[in-house]
Coordinates of C-alpha atoms and ligand atoms in Angstrom, one line a residue:
X202 CA 87.9 -65.1 188.3
X203 CA 87.2 -68.3 190.2
X204 CA 89.6 -70.1 187.9
X205 CA 92.4 -67.6 188.5
X206 CA 91.9 -67.8 192.2
X207 CA 93.0 -71.4 192.4
X208 CA 96.4 -71.0 190.7
X209 CA 97.1 -67.9 192.8
X210 CA 96.6 -69.6 196.1
X211 CA 98.3 -72.7 194.8
X212 CA 101.3 -70.5 193.9
X213 CA 101.5 -69.3 197.4
X214 CA 101.2 -72.7 199.0
X215 CA 103.7 -74.1 196.6
X216 CA 106.3 -71.4 196.5
X217 CA 105.6 -70.5 200.1
X218 CA 105.1 -73.3 202.6
X219 CA 106.3 -76.2 200.6
X220 CA 109.3 -74.8 198.8
X221 CA 110.3 -73.0 202.0
X222 CA 110.0 -76.1 204.2
X223 CA 111.5 -78.5 201.7
X224 CA 114.5 -76.4 200.7
X225 CA 115.1 -73.2 202.6
X226 CA 114.4 -74.7 206.1
X227 CA 115.9 -78.1 205.4
X228 CA 119.2 -76.8 204.0
X229 CA 119.4 -73.8 206.3
X230 CA 119.4 -71.5 203.3
X231 CA 119.6 -67.7 203.3
X232 CA 116.5 -66.1 201.7
X233 CA 116.8 -62.9 199.8
X234 CA 114.6 -60.6 197.8
X235 CA 116.3 -58.5 195.1
X236 CA 114.9 -55.9 192.8
X237 CA 113.3 -56.8 189.5
X238 CA 114.7 -53.8 187.7
X239 CA 118.4 -54.5 187.1
X240 CA 121.1 -52.1 185.9
X241 CA 122.5 -53.0 182.5
X242 CA 126.0 -53.4 183.9
X243 CA 124.9 -56.4 186.0
X244 CA 123.4 -58.2 183.0
X245 CA 126.2 -57.2 180.8
X246 CA 128.6 -58.9 183.2
X247 CA 126.4 -62.0 183.4
X248 CA 126.4 -62.3 179.6
X249 CA 122.6 -61.8 179.3
X250 CA 122.9 -58.5 177.3
X251 CA 125.0 -60.3 174.6
X252 CA 123.7 -63.9 174.8
X253 CA 120.2 -64.2 176.3
X254 CA 118.6 -64.9 173.0
X255 CA 116.3 -67.3 171.2
X256 CA 116.6 -67.9 167.4
X257 CA 113.8 -66.2 165.5
X258 CA 112.5 -66.3 161.9
X259 CA 110.3 -63.7 160.3
X260 CA 107.5 -64.0 157.8
X261 CA 109.3 -62.2 154.9
X262 CA 106.1 -60.4 153.8
X263 CA 104.2 -59.6 157.0
X264 CA 107.1 -59.5 159.5
X265 CA 105.3 -61.9 161.9
X266 CA 107.9 -63.5 164.2
X267 CA 108.2 -67.2 165.1
X268 CA 110.7 -69.1 167.2
X269 CA 112.7 -71.1 164.7
X270 CA 113.0 -74.3 166.9
X271 CA 109.3 -74.3 167.6
X272 CA 108.5 -74.3 163.8
X273 CA 110.9 -77.2 163.2
X274 CA 109.5 -79.1 166.2
X275 CA 105.9 -78.6 165.1
X276 CA 106.8 -79.7 161.5
X277 CA 108.5 -82.9 162.7
X278 CA 105.8 -83.8 165.2
X279 CA 103.0 -83.2 162.6
X280 CA 104.8 -85.3 160.0
X281 CA 105.4 -88.1 162.4
X282 CA 101.8 -88.1 163.7
X283 CA 99.8 -87.4 160.5
X284 CA 101.8 -88.4 157.4
X285 CA 101.3 -92.1 157.2
X286 CA 103.3 -92.3 153.9
X287 CA 106.7 -91.4 155.3
X288 CA 109.4 -94.1 155.2
X289 CA 110.9 -95.6 158.3
X290 CA 114.2 -93.9 157.4
X291 CA 112.5 -90.5 157.2
X292 CA 110.6 -91.1 160.5
X293 CA 113.9 -92.0 162.2
X294 CA 115.5 -88.8 160.8
X295 CA 112.7 -86.6 162.1
X296 CA 112.9 -88.3 165.5
X297 CA 116.6 -87.6 165.6
X298 CA 116.0 -83.9 164.7
X299 CA 113.5 -83.7 167.6
X300 CA 116.1 -85.3 170.0
X301 CA 118.8 -82.8 169.1
X302 CA 116.6 -79.8 168.5
X303 CA 118.1 -77.9 171.5
X304 CA 121.6 -78.6 170.2
X305 CA 121.2 -77.0 166.8
X306 CA 123.0 -73.8 165.8
X307 CA 121.4 -70.9 163.9
X308 CA 122.9 -72.3 160.6
X309 CA 121.8 -75.8 161.3
X310 CA 118.3 -74.7 162.1
X311 CA 118.1 -72.5 159.0
X312 CA 119.4 -75.4 156.9
X313 CA 116.7 -77.8 158.2
X314 CA 113.9 -75.2 157.8
X315 CA 115.0 -74.8 154.1
X316 CA 115.5 -78.5 153.6
X317 CA 111.9 -79.3 154.8
X318 CA 110.4 -76.3 153.0
X319 CA 108.9 -74.9 156.2
X320 CA 107.0 -71.7 155.6
X321 CA 105.1 -69.2 157.8
X322 CA 102.2 -71.2 159.3
X323 CA 99.6 -68.4 159.1
X324 CA 100.3 -67.0 155.7
X325 CA 102.4 -69.7 153.9
X326 CA 104.9 -67.0 153.0
X327 CA 108.7 -67.7 153.0
X328 CA 110.7 -67.3 156.1
X329 CA 113.9 -65.4 156.9
X330 CA 117.1 -67.1 158.1
X331 CA 117.1 -67.6 161.9
X332 CA 118.7 -64.8 163.8
X333 CA 119.1 -64.2 167.6
X334 CA 116.5 -62.1 169.4
X335 CA 117.3 -60.9 173.0
X336 CA 114.6 -61.9 175.4
X337 CA 115.0 -59.1 178.0
X338 CA 112.6 -56.2 178.4
X339 CA 114.7 -53.1 178.3
X340 CA 113.9 -50.0 180.4
X341 CA 115.8 -47.0 181.7
X342 CA 116.4 -46.2 185.4
X343 CA 115.9 -42.7 186.7
X344 CA 114.5 -39.6 185.0
X345 CA 117.5 -38.9 182.8
X346 CA 117.0 -41.9 180.6
X347 CA 120.8 -42.3 180.6
X348 CA 121.0 -45.4 182.8
X349 CA 119.8 -48.4 180.8
X350 CA 118.3 -51.3 182.8
X351 CA 116.3 -54.5 182.2
X352 CA 113.6 -56.4 183.9
X353 CA 115.4 -59.4 185.4
X354 CA 115.2 -62.5 183.2
X355 CA 116.0 -64.6 186.3
X356 CA 116.4 -64.0 190.0
X357 CA 119.9 -65.5 190.3
X358 CA 122.0 -62.4 189.4
X359 CA 120.7 -60.6 192.5
X360 CA 122.2 -63.4 194.6
X361 CA 125.6 -63.4 192.7
X362 CA 126.1 -59.6 193.1
X363 CA 125.4 -59.9 196.8
X364 CA 127.7 -62.9 197.3
X365 CA 130.1 -61.0 199.4
X366 CA 127.5 -60.1 202.0
X367 CA 125.8 -63.5 201.9
X368 CA 129.2 -65.2 202.5
X369 CA 129.8 -62.9 205.4
X370 CA 126.3 -63.6 206.9
X371 CA 127.1 -67.3 206.6
X372 CA 130.2 -66.8 208.9
X373 CA 132.6 -66.8 205.9
X374 CA 131.9 -70.6 205.5
X375 CA 131.2 -72.8 202.5
X376 CA 129.1 -74.5 201.4
X377 CA 125.9 -72.4 201.8
X378 CA 122.9 -71.6 199.7
X379 CA 120.7 -68.6 199.1
X380 CA 117.2 -68.8 197.7
X381 CA 114.9 -66.3 196.1
X382 CA 111.3 -66.5 194.9
X383 CA 110.1 -63.8 192.7
X384 CA 109.0 -62.6 189.3
X385 CA 111.1 -63.0 186.2
X386 CA 110.4 -61.4 182.8
X387 CA 111.2 -62.7 179.4
X388 CA 110.0 -61.2 176.1
X389 CA 109.2 -64.6 174.7
X390 CA 108.9 -64.7 170.9
X391 CA 105.8 -66.8 170.9
X392 CA 104.2 -67.2 174.3
X393 CA 101.8 -70.1 174.2
X394 CA 100.5 -73.2 176.0
X395 CA 98.7 -71.3 178.9
X396 CA 101.0 -71.0 181.9
X397 CA 103.8 -72.9 180.2
X398 CA 105.4 -70.0 178.2
X399 CA 104.5 -66.6 179.5
X400 CA 106.3 -63.3 179.6
X401 CA 106.1 -62.8 183.4
X402 CA 106.4 -65.8 185.7
X403 CA 107.3 -66.8 189.2
X404 CA 110.8 -68.3 189.6
X405 CA 112.2 -70.0 192.7
X406 CA 115.9 -70.2 192.5
X407 CA 118.6 -71.6 194.7
X408 CA 122.2 -70.8 194.4
X409 CA 124.3 -73.3 196.4
X410 CA 127.9 -72.2 196.7
X411 CA 130.5 -74.9 197.0
X412 CA 134.3 -75.5 197.0
X413 CA 135.1 -76.5 193.4
X414 CA 137.7 -79.0 194.8
X415 CA 135.1 -80.7 197.0
X416 CA 131.7 -81.2 195.6
X417 CA 130.8 -84.1 198.0
X418 CA 127.6 -83.6 199.9
X419 CA 127.2 -84.7 203.5
X420 CA 123.6 -85.7 203.0
X421 CA 124.0 -87.4 199.6
X422 CA 123.3 -90.8 201.3
X423 CA 119.8 -89.6 202.1
X424 CA 118.9 -89.6 198.4
X425 CA 121.4 -92.1 197.0
X426 CA 118.9 -95.0 197.0
X427 CA 116.2 -93.1 195.1
X428 CA 115.5 -94.6 191.7
X429 CA 113.7 -92.7 189.0
X430 CA 113.6 -91.9 185.3
X431 CA 116.8 -90.4 184.0
X432 CA 117.6 -89.5 180.4
X433 CA 121.4 -89.2 180.1
X434 CA 122.8 -87.4 177.0
X435 CA 124.0 -90.7 175.4
X436 CA 120.5 -92.2 175.6
X437 CA 119.0 -89.2 173.9
X438 CA 121.6 -89.1 171.1
X439 CA 121.2 -92.8 170.4
X440 CA 117.4 -92.5 170.3
X441 CA 116.8 -94.6 173.4
X442 CA 114.2 -93.9 176.0
X443 CA 114.7 -92.6 179.6
X444 CA 115.4 -95.3 182.1
X445 CA 115.1 -95.8 185.8
X446 CA 118.6 -95.4 187.3
X447 CA 119.5 -95.4 191.0
X448 CA 120.8 -91.9 191.8
X449 CA 123.8 -93.3 193.7
X450 CA 124.8 -95.3 190.7
X451 CA 124.4 -92.2 188.3
X452 CA 126.8 -90.2 190.5
X453 CA 129.3 -93.0 191.1
X454 CA 129.5 -93.8 187.4
X455 CA 129.9 -90.1 186.6
X456 CA 126.7 -89.8 184.6
X457 CA 125.8 -87.0 187.0
X458 CA 128.9 -84.9 187.4
X459 CA 129.1 -84.7 191.2
X460 CA 127.4 -85.5 194.5
X461 CA 126.1 -82.0 195.2
X462 CA 124.4 -81.8 191.8
X463 CA 123.1 -85.4 192.5
X464 CA 121.8 -84.4 195.9
X465 CA 119.8 -81.5 194.4
X466 CA 118.4 -83.7 191.7
X467 CA 117.2 -86.1 194.4
X468 CA 115.7 -83.3 196.5
X469 CA 113.9 -81.9 193.5
X470 CA 112.5 -85.4 192.8
X471 CA 111.3 -85.7 196.3
X472 CA 109.8 -82.1 196.2
X473 CA 107.9 -82.7 193.0
X474 CA 106.5 -86.1 194.0
X475 CA 105.6 -84.9 197.4
X476 CA 103.6 -82.1 195.8
X477 CA 101.7 -84.7 193.9
X478 CA 103.5 -85.0 190.5
X479 CA 103.2 -88.5 189.2
X480 CA 106.6 -90.2 189.4
X481 CA 105.9 -92.1 186.2
X482 CA 105.5 -88.8 184.3
X483 CA 108.6 -87.2 185.7
X484 CA 112.1 -87.6 184.2
X485 CA 115.5 -85.9 184.6
X486 CA 117.0 -85.1 181.2
X487 CA 120.6 -84.2 180.8
X488 CA 121.5 -81.3 178.6
X489 CA 123.1 -82.1 175.3
X490 CA 126.6 -80.8 174.8
X491 CA 125.7 -77.6 172.8
X492 CA 122.5 -77.0 174.8
X493 CA 124.6 -76.5 177.9
X494 CA 126.5 -73.2 178.4
X495 CA 130.2 -73.7 177.7
X496 CA 131.2 -73.0 181.3
X497 CA 128.7 -75.4 182.9
X498 CA 130.0 -78.7 184.3
X499 CA 126.6 -80.5 183.9
X500 CA 122.9 -79.7 183.7
X501 CA 119.7 -81.7 184.1
X502 CA 116.1 -80.6 183.6
X503 CA 113.3 -82.1 185.6
X504 CA 110.7 -82.6 182.8
X505 CA 107.1 -83.4 183.6
X506 CA 104.8 -85.0 181.0
X507 CA 101.5 -83.2 180.5
X508 CA 99.1 -82.8 177.6
X509 CA 101.7 -80.7 175.8
X510 CA 104.4 -83.4 176.0
X511 CA 107.5 -83.4 178.2
X512 CA 107.9 -79.9 179.7
X513 CA 111.0 -78.5 181.4
X514 CA 109.8 -77.4 184.8
X515 CA 113.1 -77.3 186.9
X516 CA 116.6 -76.7 185.6
X517 CA 119.4 -78.1 187.9
X518 CA 122.8 -76.9 186.7
X519 CA 126.4 -76.9 188.0
X520 CA 127.4 -73.5 186.6
X521 CA 131.0 -73.9 187.9
X522 CA 132.6 -70.5 188.9
X523 CA 131.3 -68.6 185.8
X524 CA 128.9 -66.2 187.4
X525 CA 131.0 -65.0 190.4
X526 CA 134.1 -64.7 188.1
X527 CA 132.1 -62.7 185.5
X528 CA 130.8 -60.2 188.2
X529 CA 134.3 -60.0 189.8
X530 CA 135.9 -59.1 186.5
X531 CA 133.3 -56.5 185.7
X532 CA 133.1 -54.9 189.1
X533 CA 136.7 -55.3 190.3
X534 CA 135.3 -56.7 193.6
X535 CA 136.7 -60.1 194.3
X536 CA 133.8 -62.5 194.9
X537 CA 135.9 -65.3 196.5
X538 CA 136.0 -67.6 199.5
X539 CA 138.9 -68.5 201.7
X540 CA 139.9 -71.8 203.1
X541 CA 142.2 -71.2 206.2
X542 CA 144.9 -73.9 206.6
X543 CA 145.4 -75.4 210.1
X544 CA 149.1 -75.2 209.4
X545 CA 150.8 -72.8 206.8
X546 CA 151.6 -74.7 203.6
X547 CA 154.6 -74.2 201.3
X548 CA 153.5 -73.8 197.7
X549 CA 155.5 -73.2 194.6
X550 CA 154.2 -70.1 192.8
X551 CA 154.9 -68.5 189.5
X552 CA 155.7 -64.8 189.7
X553 CA 155.5 -62.5 186.6
X554 CA 157.0 -59.1 187.4
X555 CA 157.0 -56.6 184.5
X556 CA 159.8 -54.0 184.9
X557 CA 157.7 -50.9 184.4
X558 CA 160.6 -48.5 184.0
X559 CA 162.0 -50.4 181.0
X560 CA 158.5 -51.1 179.5
X561 CA 157.7 -47.4 179.9
X562 CA 160.8 -46.4 178.0
X563 CA 160.1 -48.9 175.2
X564 CA 156.3 -48.6 174.8
X565 CA 155.5 -45.1 176.3
X566 CA 151.6 -44.7 176.2
X567 CA 151.1 -48.4 175.5
X568 CA 153.0 -49.5 178.6
X569 CA 149.9 -50.3 180.6
X570 CA 148.5 -52.6 177.9
X571 CA 151.8 -54.5 177.6
X572 CA 152.0 -54.9 181.4
X573 CA 148.4 -56.2 181.6
X574 CA 149.1 -58.7 178.8
X575 CA 152.3 -59.9 180.5
X576 CA 150.5 -60.4 183.8
X577 CA 147.6 -62.2 182.1
X578 CA 149.9 -65.0 180.8
X579 CA 149.1 -68.5 181.9
X580 CA 151.8 -70.7 183.4
X581 CA 152.7 -72.4 180.2
X582 CA 153.0 -69.1 178.2
X583 CA 155.1 -67.5 181.0
X584 CA 157.5 -70.4 181.3
X585 CA 157.8 -70.5 177.5
X586 CA 158.7 -66.7 177.6
X587 CA 161.2 -67.3 180.4
X588 CA 163.0 -70.0 178.3
X589 CA 163.1 -67.9 175.1
X590 CA 164.3 -64.7 176.9
X591 CA 167.0 -66.7 178.6
X592 CA 168.2 -68.4 175.3
X593 CA 167.6 -65.5 172.8
X594 CA 167.4 -62.4 174.9
X595 CA 164.1 -61.2 173.3
X596 CA 160.9 -62.5 171.8
X597 CA 157.8 -61.3 169.9
X598 CA 154.7 -61.1 172.0
X599 CA 151.1 -60.5 170.9
X600 CA 149.2 -57.9 172.9
X601 CA 145.5 -58.4 172.0
X602 CA 144.4 -54.9 173.3
X603 CA 147.0 -53.4 170.9
X604 CA 146.1 -55.9 168.2
X605 CA 149.8 -56.3 167.3
X606 CA 153.1 -58.0 168.3
X607 CA 155.7 -56.2 170.4
X608 CA 159.3 -57.1 171.2
X609 CA 159.9 -58.1 174.8
X610 CA 163.5 -58.0 175.9
X611 CA 165.1 -59.8 178.8
X612 CA 165.4 -56.7 181.0
X613 CA 161.6 -55.9 180.7
X614 CA 160.2 -58.8 182.8
X615 CA 161.3 -61.3 185.4
X616 CA 159.6 -64.6 185.6
X617 CA 160.4 -66.9 188.5
X618 CA 159.1 -69.8 190.5
X619 CA 159.3 -69.3 194.2
X620 CA 158.4 -71.2 197.3
X621 CA 155.9 -69.3 199.4
X622 CA 154.2 -70.0 202.7
X623 CA 150.5 -69.7 202.5
X624 CA 148.0 -69.5 205.3
X625 CA 144.9 -69.9 203.2
X626 CA 143.6 -70.8 199.9
X627 CA 141.6 -68.1 198.0
X628 CA 139.2 -69.4 195.4
X629 CA 136.0 -68.6 193.4
X630 CA 133.2 -70.9 194.6
X631 CA 131.3 -73.1 192.1
X632 CA 127.5 -72.7 192.1
X633 CA 124.9 -75.4 191.8
X634 CA 121.6 -73.9 190.8
X635 CA 118.2 -75.5 190.9
X636 CA 115.7 -73.1 189.2
X637 CA 112.0 -73.8 189.5
X638 CA 109.3 -72.5 187.1
X639 CA 106.4 -72.4 189.6
X640 CA 103.7 -71.8 187.0
X641 CA 104.8 -74.8 185.0
X642 CA 104.8 -77.0 188.0
X643 CA 101.3 -75.9 188.9
X644 CA 100.1 -76.5 185.4
X645 CA 101.4 -80.1 185.5
X646 CA 100.1 -80.5 189.0
X647 CA 96.6 -79.6 187.8
X648 CA 96.8 -82.2 185.1
X649 CA 98.3 -84.9 187.4
X650 CA 95.8 -84.2 190.2
X651 CA 92.6 -84.2 188.2
X652 CA 90.3 -87.2 187.9
X653 CA 86.6 -87.9 187.5
X654 CA 84.4 -90.3 189.4
X655 CA 80.8 -91.3 189.1
X656 CA 78.2 -89.7 191.5
X657 CA 76.5 -91.9 194.0
X658 CA 73.5 -92.3 191.7
X659 CA 75.8 -93.1 188.8
X660 CA 74.2 -90.5 186.6
X661 CA 76.9 -87.9 186.7
X662 CA 80.7 -87.7 186.5
X663 CA 82.2 -85.6 189.3
X664 CA 85.4 -83.7 189.0
X665 CA 88.1 -84.1 191.7
X666 CA 91.5 -82.6 192.3
X667 CA 93.6 -84.9 194.4
X668 CA 95.8 -82.1 195.8
X669 CA 97.9 -83.3 198.7
X670 CA 97.2 -81.6 202.0
X671 CA 100.6 -79.9 201.6
X672 CA 99.6 -78.0 198.5
X673 CA 95.8 -77.8 198.6
X674 CA 94.9 -74.1 198.7
X675 CA 92.0 -74.9 201.1
X676 CA 92.9 -77.7 203.5
X677 CA 89.5 -78.3 205.1
X678 CA 85.8 -77.5 205.0
X679 CA 83.4 -77.2 207.9
X680 CA 79.8 -78.2 207.4
X681 CA 76.9 -78.4 209.8
X682 CA 75.0 -81.4 208.5
X683 CA 71.7 -79.6 208.7
X684 CA 70.7 -76.0 209.4
X685 CA 70.5 -75.9 213.2
X686 CA 71.8 -73.2 215.5
X687 CA 73.6 -75.6 217.9
X688 CA 75.5 -77.3 215.0
X689 CA 76.3 -73.9 213.5
X690 CA 77.8 -72.8 216.8
X691 CA 80.0 -75.9 216.9
X692 CA 81.0 -75.3 213.3
X693 CA 82.1 -71.8 214.2
X694 CA 84.1 -73.0 217.2
X695 CA 85.9 -75.5 215.0
X696 CA 86.5 -72.9 212.3
X697 CA 88.1 -70.6 214.9
X698 CA 90.4 -73.4 216.1
X699 CA 91.4 -74.0 212.4
X700 CA 92.2 -70.3 212.0
X701 CA 94.3 -70.4 215.2
X702 CA 96.1 -73.4 213.9
X703 CA 96.8 -71.7 210.6
X704 CA 94.7 -74.1 208.5
X705 CA 93.0 -72.5 205.5
X706 CA 89.4 -73.6 205.4
X707 CA 85.8 -72.8 204.2
X708 CA 82.8 -72.9 206.4
X709 CA 79.5 -73.6 204.6
X710 CA 76.3 -73.3 206.6
X711 CA 74.0 -73.3 203.7
X712 CA 71.2 -75.8 203.6
X713 CA 72.6 -77.5 200.5
X714 CA 72.7 -81.3 200.7
X715 CA 75.8 -82.5 202.3
X716 CA 76.6 -84.7 199.3
X717 CA 76.5 -81.6 197.0
X718 CA 78.7 -79.7 199.4
X719 CA 81.3 -82.5 199.4
X720 CA 81.2 -82.6 195.6
X721 CA 81.7 -78.8 195.4
X722 CA 84.8 -79.0 197.6
X723 CA 86.2 -82.2 196.0
X724 CA 86.2 -80.1 192.8
X725 CA 88.4 -77.5 194.5
X726 CA 90.7 -80.2 195.8
X727 CA 89.9 -79.7 199.5
X728 CA 91.4 -82.8 201.2
X729 CA 89.3 -82.9 204.4
X730 CA 85.7 -82.1 205.4
X731 CA 84.6 -81.8 209.0
X732 CA 80.9 -82.4 209.3
X733 CA 79.0 -81.4 212.4
X734 CA 76.3 -83.9 213.1
X735 CA 76.2 -83.6 216.9
X736 CA 77.4 -81.2 219.6
X737 CA 80.0 -83.5 221.1
X738 CA 81.7 -85.3 218.2
X739 CA 82.0 -84.7 214.5
X740 CA 83.1 -86.6 211.4
X741 CA 86.2 -86.0 209.3
X742 CA 86.0 -87.2 205.7
X743 CA 89.0 -87.7 203.5
X744 CA 88.4 -86.6 199.9
X745 CA 89.8 -89.5 197.7
X746 CA 88.8 -92.6 199.8
X747 CA 85.6 -90.8 201.1
X748 CA 86.4 -92.6 204.4
X749 CA 85.1 -90.9 207.5
X750 CA 86.2 -91.0 211.1
X751 CA 84.6 -89.8 214.3
X752 CA 86.4 -87.4 216.6
X753 CA 85.6 -85.2 219.6
X754 CA 84.8 -81.6 218.7
X755 CA 87.9 -80.4 220.6
X756 CA 90.2 -82.7 218.7
X757 CA 88.9 -82.1 215.2
X758 CA 91.1 -79.1 214.2
X759 CA 94.2 -80.7 215.6
X760 CA 93.7 -83.9 213.7
X761 CA 93.4 -81.9 210.4
X762 CA 96.5 -79.9 211.4
X763 CA 98.6 -82.9 212.1
X764 CA 97.8 -84.6 208.8
X765 CA 98.2 -81.3 206.9
X766 CA 101.6 -80.6 208.4
X767 CA 102.7 -84.1 207.6
X768 CA 103.2 -85.1 211.2
X769 CA 100.9 -88.0 210.6
X770 CA 99.1 -89.6 207.7
X771 CA 95.5 -90.3 206.9
X772 CA 96.3 -94.1 207.1
X773 CA 97.4 -93.6 210.8
X774 CA 94.4 -91.4 211.6
X775 CA 92.1 -94.0 210.0
X776 CA 93.6 -96.8 212.1
X777 CA 93.4 -94.7 215.3
X778 CA 89.9 -93.2 215.4
X779 CA 86.5 -94.9 215.2
X780 CA 85.1 -95.2 211.7
X781 CA 81.9 -93.5 210.7
X782 CA 79.8 -95.1 208.0
X783 CA 77.1 -93.1 206.4
X784 CA 75.8 -92.8 202.9
X785 CA 76.3 -89.0 203.0
X786 CA 80.1 -89.2 202.3
X787 CA 79.1 -89.2 198.6
X788 CA 77.2 -86.9 196.3
Ligands
AMP117 P1 115.9 -71.3 182.6 O1 116.6 -70.2 183.3 O2 115.6 -70.9 181.1 O3 116.4 -72.6 182.8 O4 114.4 -71.3 183.2 C1 114.2 -71.8 184.5 C2 112.8 -72.3 184.7 O5 111.9 -71.2 184.5 C3 112.4 -73.3 183.6 O6 112.8 -74.6 184.1 C4 111.0 -73.2 183.5 O7 110.3 -74.0 184.4 C5 110.7 -71.7 183.8 N1 110.5 -70.9 182.6 C6 111.4 -70.5 181.7 N2 110.8 -69.7 180.8 C7 109.5 -69.6 181.1 C8 108.4 -68.9 180.6 N3 108.5 -68.1 179.5 N4 107.1 -69.0 181.2 C9 107.0 -69.8 182.3 N5 108.1 -70.5 182.8 C10 109.3 -70.4 182.3

């Protein structure tokens, strides 16, 4: 119970105050809250019903299921770590397989599983060929059971289907972003590794809509000088390690596709390191070609190293115009933006006008399909048809919905190029999407924040979480030094001021030794302790340095508030207030 309470309050301080402050407030985002139960049609349009799959293999005798890539990964890692007899060539091959694991097709995975003789880990039975397994939880909406639905596998689709309203709320202007924090559900084949792979988890997603013809970001210069570990596609394929690259250089060289994507990579780096993630165990890995959805312009994962290896914690993708187009096509509602021109512009446009009367006479009941196919021609096809009709008078034309060729004659369609005056440009925005797995970030934060230090007597190792004031679930403790009514009164007054200031805290008026009380709260990662040892002034102790300052009772809560809100730092506070030295800062 106690263990669970910490992650829960960490989740709220991480997804609440810090995510909200760092992204939603800073970028003036819209915040939305969409339902978890999603009608099938939405997820059909997005492609999830057909393609949101992982490759699975089955134990051929017991039917137990495994994720195919996990088995191959475990096999390669185990061989590399435990089999001292493997040749350098074999080791290089296994490392290469690990590097391209996310890039392998079902056939390639199946071939490797066969080649390495991988069998079911629990029973040693043979395994089936890999096949796709859809990760969504299906349900039905309403009592009839006739409306299929799914628990949302991500929060993003709710934002896409509401694009029209969100664009309107933003004054019909681009760029803008909408954010959503909520539960996502995935029927993972093999949930494992604690909080890292679960079937219900908190996602925080941002959909930043931008003009595809202008992906510059006005604030890119704020992050251009950041330099951190990046792992571009080419480095992965050639077996090199991640390297430190200045973000500005990665964008100007085209390693990162565009400034807006680069801006969010930089902001995610700042977010994670401000939370307390160790910058030396954080890298941005670019997706390999097959790993990335075909429509995506570029994708990078923020990966954090923990005891399970490098874990994808945030995905940052330029998904181009795919999502809005897909929902427009399915719903018939145009999800588009407009750019009004200051002066009307003359543009040459191609017009395809099927002559319905002639087509009706020729194709009768099939007329609609032929009209749609003619209208769907791209510019090259249309101009090719125009030339052929002019030279030969007719041509064979494949109508995919009829699955056959039909003969189009010159009198059935007019194709022309005309100059038109346009007052605006209508286009489908691109979307840049940072998607944060809150549970994974918390897990890594636990590991990166934990350390042990010897007790004062040196006979014990004490646990400490060095949570930053920003994320620490409890920001402060208030302790009367000894059990004494006057000190308790002061402690209660300070506690009330902390409550008023919105600072989460714990007051402990037990007679336990002050050292023990400090040790208990160090273990919870509480950054500051206010100790009442007089009625006029108190001490404030900082957890990691164990340094103590002396402040007036009236000022105590506000000092903690200022450091916690990031308006000042402990270093500044330390240089401003008188120091207090006493042996009791320690256990
Ligand atoms: P994705 O949409 O697959 O890129 O996932 C977005 C983020 O959600 C990832 O970067 C992970 O941090 C997190 N995530 C994905 N699947 C799970 C899971 N099964 N359990 C916990 N977190 C997950």
